[in-house]
Coordinates of C-alpha atoms and ligand atoms in Angstrom, one line a residue:
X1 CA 133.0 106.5 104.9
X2 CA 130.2 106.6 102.1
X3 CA 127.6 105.5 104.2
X4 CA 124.8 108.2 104.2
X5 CA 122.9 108.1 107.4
X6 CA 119.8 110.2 109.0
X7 CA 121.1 114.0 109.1
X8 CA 119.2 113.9 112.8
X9 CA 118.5 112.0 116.2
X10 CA 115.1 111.1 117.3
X11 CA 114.0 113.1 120.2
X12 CA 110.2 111.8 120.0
X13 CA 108.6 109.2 118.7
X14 CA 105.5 107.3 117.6
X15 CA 105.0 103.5 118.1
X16 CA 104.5 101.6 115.4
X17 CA 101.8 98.7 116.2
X18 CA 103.0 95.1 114.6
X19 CA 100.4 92.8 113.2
X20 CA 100.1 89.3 112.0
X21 CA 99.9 87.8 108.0
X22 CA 96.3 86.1 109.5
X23 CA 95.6 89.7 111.2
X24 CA 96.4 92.0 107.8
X25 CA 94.5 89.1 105.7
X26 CA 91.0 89.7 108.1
X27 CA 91.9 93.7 108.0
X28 CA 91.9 93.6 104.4
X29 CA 88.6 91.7 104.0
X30 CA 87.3 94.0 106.2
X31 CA 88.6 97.1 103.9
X32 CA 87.3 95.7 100.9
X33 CA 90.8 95.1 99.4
X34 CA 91.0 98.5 99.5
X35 CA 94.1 100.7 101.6
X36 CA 92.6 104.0 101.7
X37 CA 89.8 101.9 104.2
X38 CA 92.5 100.4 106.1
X39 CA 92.8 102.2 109.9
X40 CA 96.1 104.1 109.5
X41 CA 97.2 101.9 113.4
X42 CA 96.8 99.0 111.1
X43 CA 99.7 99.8 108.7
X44 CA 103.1 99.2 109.6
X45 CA 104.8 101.4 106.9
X46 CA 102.7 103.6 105.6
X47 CA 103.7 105.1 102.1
X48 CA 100.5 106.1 101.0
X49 CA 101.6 109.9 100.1
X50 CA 104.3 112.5 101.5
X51 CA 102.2 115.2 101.9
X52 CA 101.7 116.5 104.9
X53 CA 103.4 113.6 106.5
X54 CA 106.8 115.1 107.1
X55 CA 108.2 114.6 110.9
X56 CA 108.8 118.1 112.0
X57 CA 112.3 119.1 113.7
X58 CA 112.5 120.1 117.3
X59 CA 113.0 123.5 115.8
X60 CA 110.0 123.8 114.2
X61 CA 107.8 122.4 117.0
X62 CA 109.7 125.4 119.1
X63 CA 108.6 128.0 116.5
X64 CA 104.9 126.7 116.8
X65 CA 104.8 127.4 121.0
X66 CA 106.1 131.3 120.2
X67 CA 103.4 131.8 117.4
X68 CA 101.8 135.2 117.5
X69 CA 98.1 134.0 116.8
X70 CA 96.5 138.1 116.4
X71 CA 94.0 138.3 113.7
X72 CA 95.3 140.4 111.8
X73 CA 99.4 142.0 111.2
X74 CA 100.6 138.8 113.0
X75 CA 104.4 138.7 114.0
X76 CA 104.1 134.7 112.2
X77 CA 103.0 136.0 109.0
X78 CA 105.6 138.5 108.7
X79 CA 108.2 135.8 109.4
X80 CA 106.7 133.2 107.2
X81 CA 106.9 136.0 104.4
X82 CA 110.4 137.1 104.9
X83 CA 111.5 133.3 104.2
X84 CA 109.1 133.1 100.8
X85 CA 110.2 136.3 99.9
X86 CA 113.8 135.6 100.3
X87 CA 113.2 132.4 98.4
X88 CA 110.9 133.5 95.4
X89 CA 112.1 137.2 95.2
X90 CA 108.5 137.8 94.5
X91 CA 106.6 141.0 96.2
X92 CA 103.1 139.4 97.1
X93 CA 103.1 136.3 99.3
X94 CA 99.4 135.5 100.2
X95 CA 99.7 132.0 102.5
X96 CA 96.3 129.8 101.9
X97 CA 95.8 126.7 104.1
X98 CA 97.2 124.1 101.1
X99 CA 97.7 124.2 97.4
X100 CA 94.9 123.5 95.7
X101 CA 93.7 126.7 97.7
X102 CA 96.3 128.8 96.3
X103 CA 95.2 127.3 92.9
X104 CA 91.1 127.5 93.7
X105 CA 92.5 131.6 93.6
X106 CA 94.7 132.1 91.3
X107 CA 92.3 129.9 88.6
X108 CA 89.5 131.7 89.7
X109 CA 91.0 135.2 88.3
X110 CA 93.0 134.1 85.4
X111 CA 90.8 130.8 84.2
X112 CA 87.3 130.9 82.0
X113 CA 85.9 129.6 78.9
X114 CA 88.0 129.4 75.9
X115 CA 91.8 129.7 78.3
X116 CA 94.0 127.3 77.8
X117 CA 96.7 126.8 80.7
X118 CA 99.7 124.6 79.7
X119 CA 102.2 122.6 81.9
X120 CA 104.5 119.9 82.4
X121 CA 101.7 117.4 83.9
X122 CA 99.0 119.7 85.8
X123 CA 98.7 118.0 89.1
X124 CA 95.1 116.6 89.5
X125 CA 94.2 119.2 92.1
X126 CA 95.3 122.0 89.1
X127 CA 93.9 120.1 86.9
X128 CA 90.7 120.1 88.9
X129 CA 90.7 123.6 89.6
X130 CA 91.9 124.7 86.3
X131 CA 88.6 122.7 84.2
X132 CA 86.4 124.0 87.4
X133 CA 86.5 127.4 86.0
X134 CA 85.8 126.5 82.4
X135 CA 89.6 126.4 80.9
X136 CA 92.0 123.6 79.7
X137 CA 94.7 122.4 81.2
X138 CA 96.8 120.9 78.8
X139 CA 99.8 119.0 79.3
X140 CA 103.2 119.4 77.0
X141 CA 105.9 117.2 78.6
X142 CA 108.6 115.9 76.8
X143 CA 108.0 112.1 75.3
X144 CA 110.9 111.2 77.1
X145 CA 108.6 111.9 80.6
X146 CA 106.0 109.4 79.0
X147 CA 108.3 106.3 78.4
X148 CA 108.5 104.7 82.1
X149 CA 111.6 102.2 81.5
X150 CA 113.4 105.2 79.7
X151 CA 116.2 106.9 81.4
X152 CA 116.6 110.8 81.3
X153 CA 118.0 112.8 83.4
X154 CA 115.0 115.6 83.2
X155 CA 112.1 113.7 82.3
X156 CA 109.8 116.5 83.8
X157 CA 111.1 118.8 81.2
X158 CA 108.1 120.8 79.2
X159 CA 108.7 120.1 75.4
X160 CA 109.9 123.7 74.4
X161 CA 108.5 122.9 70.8
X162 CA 105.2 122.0 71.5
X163 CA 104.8 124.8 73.8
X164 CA 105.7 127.3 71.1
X165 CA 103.5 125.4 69.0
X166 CA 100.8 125.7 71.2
X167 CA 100.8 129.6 71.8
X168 CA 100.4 129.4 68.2
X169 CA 97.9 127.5 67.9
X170 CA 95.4 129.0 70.6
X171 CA 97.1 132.1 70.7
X172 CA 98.6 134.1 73.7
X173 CA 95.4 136.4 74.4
X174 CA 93.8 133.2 75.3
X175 CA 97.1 131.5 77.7
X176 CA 96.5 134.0 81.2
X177 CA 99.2 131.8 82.3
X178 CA 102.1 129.2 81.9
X179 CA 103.0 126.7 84.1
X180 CA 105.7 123.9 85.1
X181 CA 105.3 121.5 87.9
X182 CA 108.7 121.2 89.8
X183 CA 109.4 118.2 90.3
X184 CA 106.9 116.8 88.1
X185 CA 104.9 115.0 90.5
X186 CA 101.9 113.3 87.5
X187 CA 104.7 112.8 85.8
X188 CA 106.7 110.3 88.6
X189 CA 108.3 113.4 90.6
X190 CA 110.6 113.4 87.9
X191 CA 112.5 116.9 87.6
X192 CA 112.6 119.9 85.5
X193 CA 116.2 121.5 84.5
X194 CA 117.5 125.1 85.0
X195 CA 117.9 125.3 81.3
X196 CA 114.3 124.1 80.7
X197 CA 112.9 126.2 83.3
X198 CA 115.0 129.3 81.6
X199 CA 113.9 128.0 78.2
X200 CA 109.7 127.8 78.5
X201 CA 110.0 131.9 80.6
X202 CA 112.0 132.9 77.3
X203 CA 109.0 131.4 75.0
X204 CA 105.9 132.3 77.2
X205 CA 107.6 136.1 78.1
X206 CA 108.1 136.4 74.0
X207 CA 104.6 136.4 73.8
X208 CA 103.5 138.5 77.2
X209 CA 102.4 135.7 79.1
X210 CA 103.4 135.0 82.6
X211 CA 105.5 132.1 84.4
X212 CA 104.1 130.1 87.3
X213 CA 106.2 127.1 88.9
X214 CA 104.0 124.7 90.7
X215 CA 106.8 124.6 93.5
X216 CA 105.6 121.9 96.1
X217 CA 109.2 119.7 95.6
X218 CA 111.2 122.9 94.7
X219 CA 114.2 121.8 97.0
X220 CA 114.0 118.4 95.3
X221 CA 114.3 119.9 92.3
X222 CA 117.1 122.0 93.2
X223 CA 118.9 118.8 94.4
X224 CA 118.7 117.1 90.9
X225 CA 120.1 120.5 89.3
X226 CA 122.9 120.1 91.7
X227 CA 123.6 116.8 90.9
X228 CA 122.8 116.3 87.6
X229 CA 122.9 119.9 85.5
X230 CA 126.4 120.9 84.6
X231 CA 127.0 124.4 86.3
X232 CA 125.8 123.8 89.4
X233 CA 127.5 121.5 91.4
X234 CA 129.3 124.3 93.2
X235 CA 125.8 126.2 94.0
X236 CA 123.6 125.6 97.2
X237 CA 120.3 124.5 97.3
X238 CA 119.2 127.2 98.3
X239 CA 120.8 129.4 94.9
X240 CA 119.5 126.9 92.7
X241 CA 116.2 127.0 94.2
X242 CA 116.5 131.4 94.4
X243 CA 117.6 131.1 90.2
X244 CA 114.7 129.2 89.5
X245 CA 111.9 131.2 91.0
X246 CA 114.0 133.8 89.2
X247 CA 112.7 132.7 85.8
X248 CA 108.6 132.9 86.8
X249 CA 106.4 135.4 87.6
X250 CA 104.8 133.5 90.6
X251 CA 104.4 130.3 92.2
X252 CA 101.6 128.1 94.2
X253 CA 103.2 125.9 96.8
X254 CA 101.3 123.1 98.6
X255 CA 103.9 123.4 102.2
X256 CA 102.4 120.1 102.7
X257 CA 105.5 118.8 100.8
X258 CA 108.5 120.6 100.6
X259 CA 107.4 123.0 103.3
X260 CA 108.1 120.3 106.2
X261 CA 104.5 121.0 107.5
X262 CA 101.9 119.2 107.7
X263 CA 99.4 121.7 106.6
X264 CA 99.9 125.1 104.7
X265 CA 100.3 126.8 100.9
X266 CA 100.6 129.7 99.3
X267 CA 100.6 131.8 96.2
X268 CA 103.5 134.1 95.5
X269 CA 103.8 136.7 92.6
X270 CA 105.1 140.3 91.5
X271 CA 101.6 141.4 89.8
X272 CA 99.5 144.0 92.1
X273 CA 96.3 144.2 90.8
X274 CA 96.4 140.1 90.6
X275 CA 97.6 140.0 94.4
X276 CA 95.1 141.9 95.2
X277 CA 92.4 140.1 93.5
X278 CA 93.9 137.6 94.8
X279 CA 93.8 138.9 98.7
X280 CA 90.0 139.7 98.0
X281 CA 89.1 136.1 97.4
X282 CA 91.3 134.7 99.9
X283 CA 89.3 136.8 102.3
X284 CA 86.2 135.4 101.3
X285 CA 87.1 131.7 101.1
X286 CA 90.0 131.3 103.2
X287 CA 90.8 133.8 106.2
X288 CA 92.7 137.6 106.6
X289 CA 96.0 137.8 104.7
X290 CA 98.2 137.2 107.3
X291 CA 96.9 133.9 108.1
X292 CA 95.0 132.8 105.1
X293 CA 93.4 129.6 107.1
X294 CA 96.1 128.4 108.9
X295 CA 97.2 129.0 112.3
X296 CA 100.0 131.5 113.0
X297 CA 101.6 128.3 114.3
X298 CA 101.4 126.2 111.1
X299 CA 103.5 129.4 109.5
X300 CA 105.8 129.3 112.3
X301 CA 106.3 125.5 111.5
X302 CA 106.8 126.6 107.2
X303 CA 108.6 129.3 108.0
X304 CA 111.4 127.0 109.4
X305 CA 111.0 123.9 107.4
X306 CA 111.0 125.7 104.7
X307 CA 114.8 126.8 104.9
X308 CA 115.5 123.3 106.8
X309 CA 114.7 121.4 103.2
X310 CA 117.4 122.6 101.5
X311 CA 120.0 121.8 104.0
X312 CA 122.6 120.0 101.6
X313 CA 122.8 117.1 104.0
X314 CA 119.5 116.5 104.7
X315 CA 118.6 116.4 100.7
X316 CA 121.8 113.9 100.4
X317 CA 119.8 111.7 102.6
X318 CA 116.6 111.9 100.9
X319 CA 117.7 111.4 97.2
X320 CA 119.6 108.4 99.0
X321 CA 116.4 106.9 100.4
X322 CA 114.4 107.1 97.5
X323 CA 117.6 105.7 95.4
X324 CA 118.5 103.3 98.2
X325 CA 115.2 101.4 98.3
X326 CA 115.1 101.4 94.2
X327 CA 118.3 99.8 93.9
X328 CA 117.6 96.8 96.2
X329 CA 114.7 95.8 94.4
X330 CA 115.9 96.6 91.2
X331 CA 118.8 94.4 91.6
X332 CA 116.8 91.3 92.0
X333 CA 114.4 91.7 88.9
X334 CA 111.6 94.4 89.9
X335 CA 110.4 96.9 87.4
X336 CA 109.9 100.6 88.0
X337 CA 109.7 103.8 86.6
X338 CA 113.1 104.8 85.7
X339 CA 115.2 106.8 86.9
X340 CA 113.3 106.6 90.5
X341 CA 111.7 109.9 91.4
X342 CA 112.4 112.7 94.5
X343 CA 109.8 111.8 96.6
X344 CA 108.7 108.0 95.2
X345 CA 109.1 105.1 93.3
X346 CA 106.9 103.3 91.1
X347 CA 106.6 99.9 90.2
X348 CA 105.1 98.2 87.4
X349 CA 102.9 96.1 88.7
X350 CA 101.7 94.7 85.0
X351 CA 105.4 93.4 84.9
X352 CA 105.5 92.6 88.5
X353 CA 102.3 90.2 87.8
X354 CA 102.6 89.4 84.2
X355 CA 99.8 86.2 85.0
X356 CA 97.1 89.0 85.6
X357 CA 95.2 90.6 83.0
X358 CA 94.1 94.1 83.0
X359 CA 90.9 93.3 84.2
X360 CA 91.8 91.9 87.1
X361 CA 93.3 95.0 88.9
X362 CA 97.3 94.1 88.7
X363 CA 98.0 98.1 90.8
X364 CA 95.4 97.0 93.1
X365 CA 96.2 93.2 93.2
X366 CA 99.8 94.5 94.2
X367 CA 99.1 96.9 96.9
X368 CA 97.0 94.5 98.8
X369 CA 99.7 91.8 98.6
X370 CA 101.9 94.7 99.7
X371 CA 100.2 95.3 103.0
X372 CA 99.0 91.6 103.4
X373 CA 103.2 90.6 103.6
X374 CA 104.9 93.3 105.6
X375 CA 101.6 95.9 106.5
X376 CA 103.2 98.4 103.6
X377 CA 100.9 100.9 102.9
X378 CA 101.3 102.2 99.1
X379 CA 99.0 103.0 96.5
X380 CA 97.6 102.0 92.8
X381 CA 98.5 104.6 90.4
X382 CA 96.4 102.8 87.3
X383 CA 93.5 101.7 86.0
X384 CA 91.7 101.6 89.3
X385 CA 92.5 105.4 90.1
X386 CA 91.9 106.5 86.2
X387 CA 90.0 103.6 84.4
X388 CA 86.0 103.9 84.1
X389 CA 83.3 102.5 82.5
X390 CA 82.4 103.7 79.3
X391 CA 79.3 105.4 79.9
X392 CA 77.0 104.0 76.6
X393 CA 78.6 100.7 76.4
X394 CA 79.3 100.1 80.5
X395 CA 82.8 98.3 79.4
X396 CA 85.8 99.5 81.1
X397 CA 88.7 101.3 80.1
X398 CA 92.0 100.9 81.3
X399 CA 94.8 103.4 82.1
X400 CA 98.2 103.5 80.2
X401 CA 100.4 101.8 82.8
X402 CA 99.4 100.1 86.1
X403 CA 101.7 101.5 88.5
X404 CA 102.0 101.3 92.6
X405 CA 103.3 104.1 94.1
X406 CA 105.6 103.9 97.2
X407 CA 105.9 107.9 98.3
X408 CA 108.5 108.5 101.2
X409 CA 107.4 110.7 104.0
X410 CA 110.4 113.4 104.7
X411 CA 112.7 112.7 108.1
X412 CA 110.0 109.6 109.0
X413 CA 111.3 106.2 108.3
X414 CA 115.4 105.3 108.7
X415 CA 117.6 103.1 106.6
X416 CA 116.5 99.7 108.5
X417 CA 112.8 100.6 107.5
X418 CA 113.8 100.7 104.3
X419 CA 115.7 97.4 104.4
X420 CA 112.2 96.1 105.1
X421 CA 110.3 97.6 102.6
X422 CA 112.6 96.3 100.0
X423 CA 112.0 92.7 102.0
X424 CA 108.4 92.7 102.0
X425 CA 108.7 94.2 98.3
X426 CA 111.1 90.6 97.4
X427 CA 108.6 88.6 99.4
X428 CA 105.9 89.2 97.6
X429 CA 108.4 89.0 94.1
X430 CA 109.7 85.8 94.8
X431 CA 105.9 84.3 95.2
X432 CA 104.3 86.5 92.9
X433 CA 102.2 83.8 90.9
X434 CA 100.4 83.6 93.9
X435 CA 99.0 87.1 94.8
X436 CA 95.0 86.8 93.6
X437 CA 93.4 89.2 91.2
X438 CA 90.6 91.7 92.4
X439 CA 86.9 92.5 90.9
X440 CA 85.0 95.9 91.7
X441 CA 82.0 95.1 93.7
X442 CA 81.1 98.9 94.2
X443 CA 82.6 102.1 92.4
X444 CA 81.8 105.8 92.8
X445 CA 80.8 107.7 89.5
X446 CA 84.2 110.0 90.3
X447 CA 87.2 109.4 92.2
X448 CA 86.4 105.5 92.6
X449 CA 89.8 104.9 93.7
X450 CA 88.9 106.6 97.3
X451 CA 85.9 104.5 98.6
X452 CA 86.2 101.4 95.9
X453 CA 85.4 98.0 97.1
X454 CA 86.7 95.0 95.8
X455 CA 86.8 91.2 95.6
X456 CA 89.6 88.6 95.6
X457 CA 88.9 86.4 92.1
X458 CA 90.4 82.8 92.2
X459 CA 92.3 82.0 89.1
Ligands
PLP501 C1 100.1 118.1 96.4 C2 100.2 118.9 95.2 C3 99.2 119.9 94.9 C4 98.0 120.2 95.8 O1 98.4 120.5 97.1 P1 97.4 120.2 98.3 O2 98.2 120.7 99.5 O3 97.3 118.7 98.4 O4 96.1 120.8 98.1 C5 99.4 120.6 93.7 N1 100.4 120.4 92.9 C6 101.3 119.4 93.1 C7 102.4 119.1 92.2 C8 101.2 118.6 94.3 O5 102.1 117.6 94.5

């Protein structure tokens, strides 16, 4: 019996509300040809992101009703640290209420003018935090990572080369930190290896700087170790996932992700005096360290989800969504970022509609026809989200790839949902010359994606 169904039954659920083709065109109109301004009781499927989207397990909703919400010394917290403890083997876990809190801290004491802070791909929110404080974030992935059609097994690898050329270059006294996104999700939620992981701690420890892992899809990660590193077939999850943190010095965790929750961070590490630094600004932005701006319920929740994602069966199933749904459009012609990622796929829409040119938004153009066939939610990873007009000549500039990104929510959808999304993904295939191009009619200086507003353009 190979088929790999849902580890779980449903005990609750939440309706999904059907609408028309002629309903979906009018909603879309209305949104300005733009999904993030689409009511989320309008979408059908909605693929938008898997963060903090995760359907929790009757477990964790249990743990939530026996939180102990005190103020301060809470019996939650010292739960929700035994589990990130037992899982990082670090000393100091401070929880914040979502990543880029945990990174809003840690940049905060290690960033600065002239710091460099390399990575895999920073996430944007690292990114964001990181160049907030006056550093660089600089990103050293392996040119495999940047080749989408290319397979590779660990295309979130950090080039171990250009790392070492890098401390070289700007020096260790200048690098507070080193970091590696696992899985790498800029980079397609493409994963890192053990032997990578082992390989950039030897290089940055050489020269007495520390290892962070940016672990929001750690158990992810661990899966494609299992499955694809030799060594570690025989090894749980949860060993792979123990021998990574083993190589780092400290991790920020968004729990939105691999966390099951659907709020909740935090920053782990085995420096004092920068955990205590640490605890001083969390008290000033974010709440006493044994909440850190969640409720003692939310840790209740991460506290079990985060030992229910590396259940062997339940990360069988999600590595066989994701691959499931990739493989049926694949098979019939569609283009996406290969191998498919751990939490989504992406799809190239500039080869899904070859008839539209740059300028007419193919992401965009995609993820409107998207919604408009089946009510799929997903989102433009392109020029829309990373283009902008050049700001002497007003011309725009286009990014690298145009890419629409379908991300999975964890435990949400089952296998005949994604029978559909592959069907509305075909339906709009098979009459692809017909989906429209799109115009800006407004943009934000920053961010545009978020609030843009667009235009259909007849051919
Ligand atoms: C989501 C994410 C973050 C930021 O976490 P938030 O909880 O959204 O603030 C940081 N890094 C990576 C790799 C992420 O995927």
């Amino acid at each position: 019996m190979g088929t790999i169904i849902e580890p779980f039954k449903i005990k609750m659920v939440e309706p999904i509300r059907f609408t028309t083709r002629e309903e979906r065109r009018r909603i879309l109109q209305e949104a300005f040809f733009n999904p993030f301004l689409i009511k989320a009781e309008d979408i059908q499927i909605d693929l938008l992101t898997d963060s903090g989207t995760s359907a929790m397990s009757a477990a964790q909703w249990g743990a939530m009703m026996v939180a102990d919400e005190s103020y301060a010394g809470g019996r939650s917290f010292f739960r929700f640290e035994k589990v990130v403890k037992e899982l990082t083997g670090k000393k100091h876990v401070i929880p914040t209420h979502q990543g880029r809190a945990a990174e809003r801290i840690l940049f905060s004491i290690l960033g600065g003018k002239g710091k460099a802070i390399p990575n895999n791909n920073h996430f944007d929110t690292t990114r964001a935090n990181i160049e907030h404080v006056g550093a660089e974030a600089v990103d050293l992935v392996i040119d495999e990572g940047k080749k989408p059609s290319l397979n590779h097994p660990f295309k979130g690898n950090i080039d171990i080369g250009k790392l070492e050329a890098f401390i070289e270059r700007v020096r260790p006294e200048n690098i507070p930190v080193g970091m590696i996104t696992v899985t790498n999700n800029t980079g397609g939620g493409q994963p890192v290896s053990m032997a990578n992981i082992r390989a950039a701690s030897e290089v940055l420890h050489r020269h007495g700087i520390p290892l962070f892992l940016d672990c929001c899809r750690f158990a992810e990660n661990a899966w494609f170790i299992k499955t694809r590193e030799e060594g570690y077939a025989d090894k749980t999850p949860k060993e792979i996932a123990q021998k990574m943190f083993s190589y780092c010095d400290g991790a920020t965790m968004s729990c939105k992700k691999d966390g099951m929750g659907n709020i909740g961070g935090f920053i782990a590490m085995n420096d004092d005096a920068l955990a205590e630094q640490a605890r001083n600004l969390l008290i000033l932005t974010e709440g006493f360290p044994t909440y850190g701006g969640l409720a003692a319920r939310d840790l209740e929740a991460l506290a079990v989800g985060l030992e229910e994602v590396l259940d062997e069966n339940y990360l069988a199933y999600r590595h066989a969504c994701v691959e499931y749904l990739a493989k049926k459009i694949v098979a019939e012609g569609v283009a996406i970022v290969q191998p498919p990622g751990g939490h989504a796929i992406f799809i190239d829409a500039r080869a899904f509609l070859p008839h539209l040119p740059l300028n007419r938004y193919p992401g965009q153009a995609l993820v409107c026809a998207l919604y408009e066939a089946g009510g799929v939610r997903s989102v433009e990873v392109g020029s829309v989200m990373f283009g902008k007009p050049d700001p002497a000549t007003g011309q725009e500039t286009f990014a690298e790839m145009d890419l629409v990104r379908l991300a999975i929510p964890r435990r949400v959808y089952t296998q005949s949902h994604v029978d559909y999304l592959a069907e509305v993904v075909l339906d709009v295939f098979q009459n692809r010359d017909q989906v429209k191009g799109l115009r800006f009619v407004y943009q934000a200086p920053f961010l545009r994606h978020f609030t843009a507003r667009f235009e259909q353009v007849e051919p």
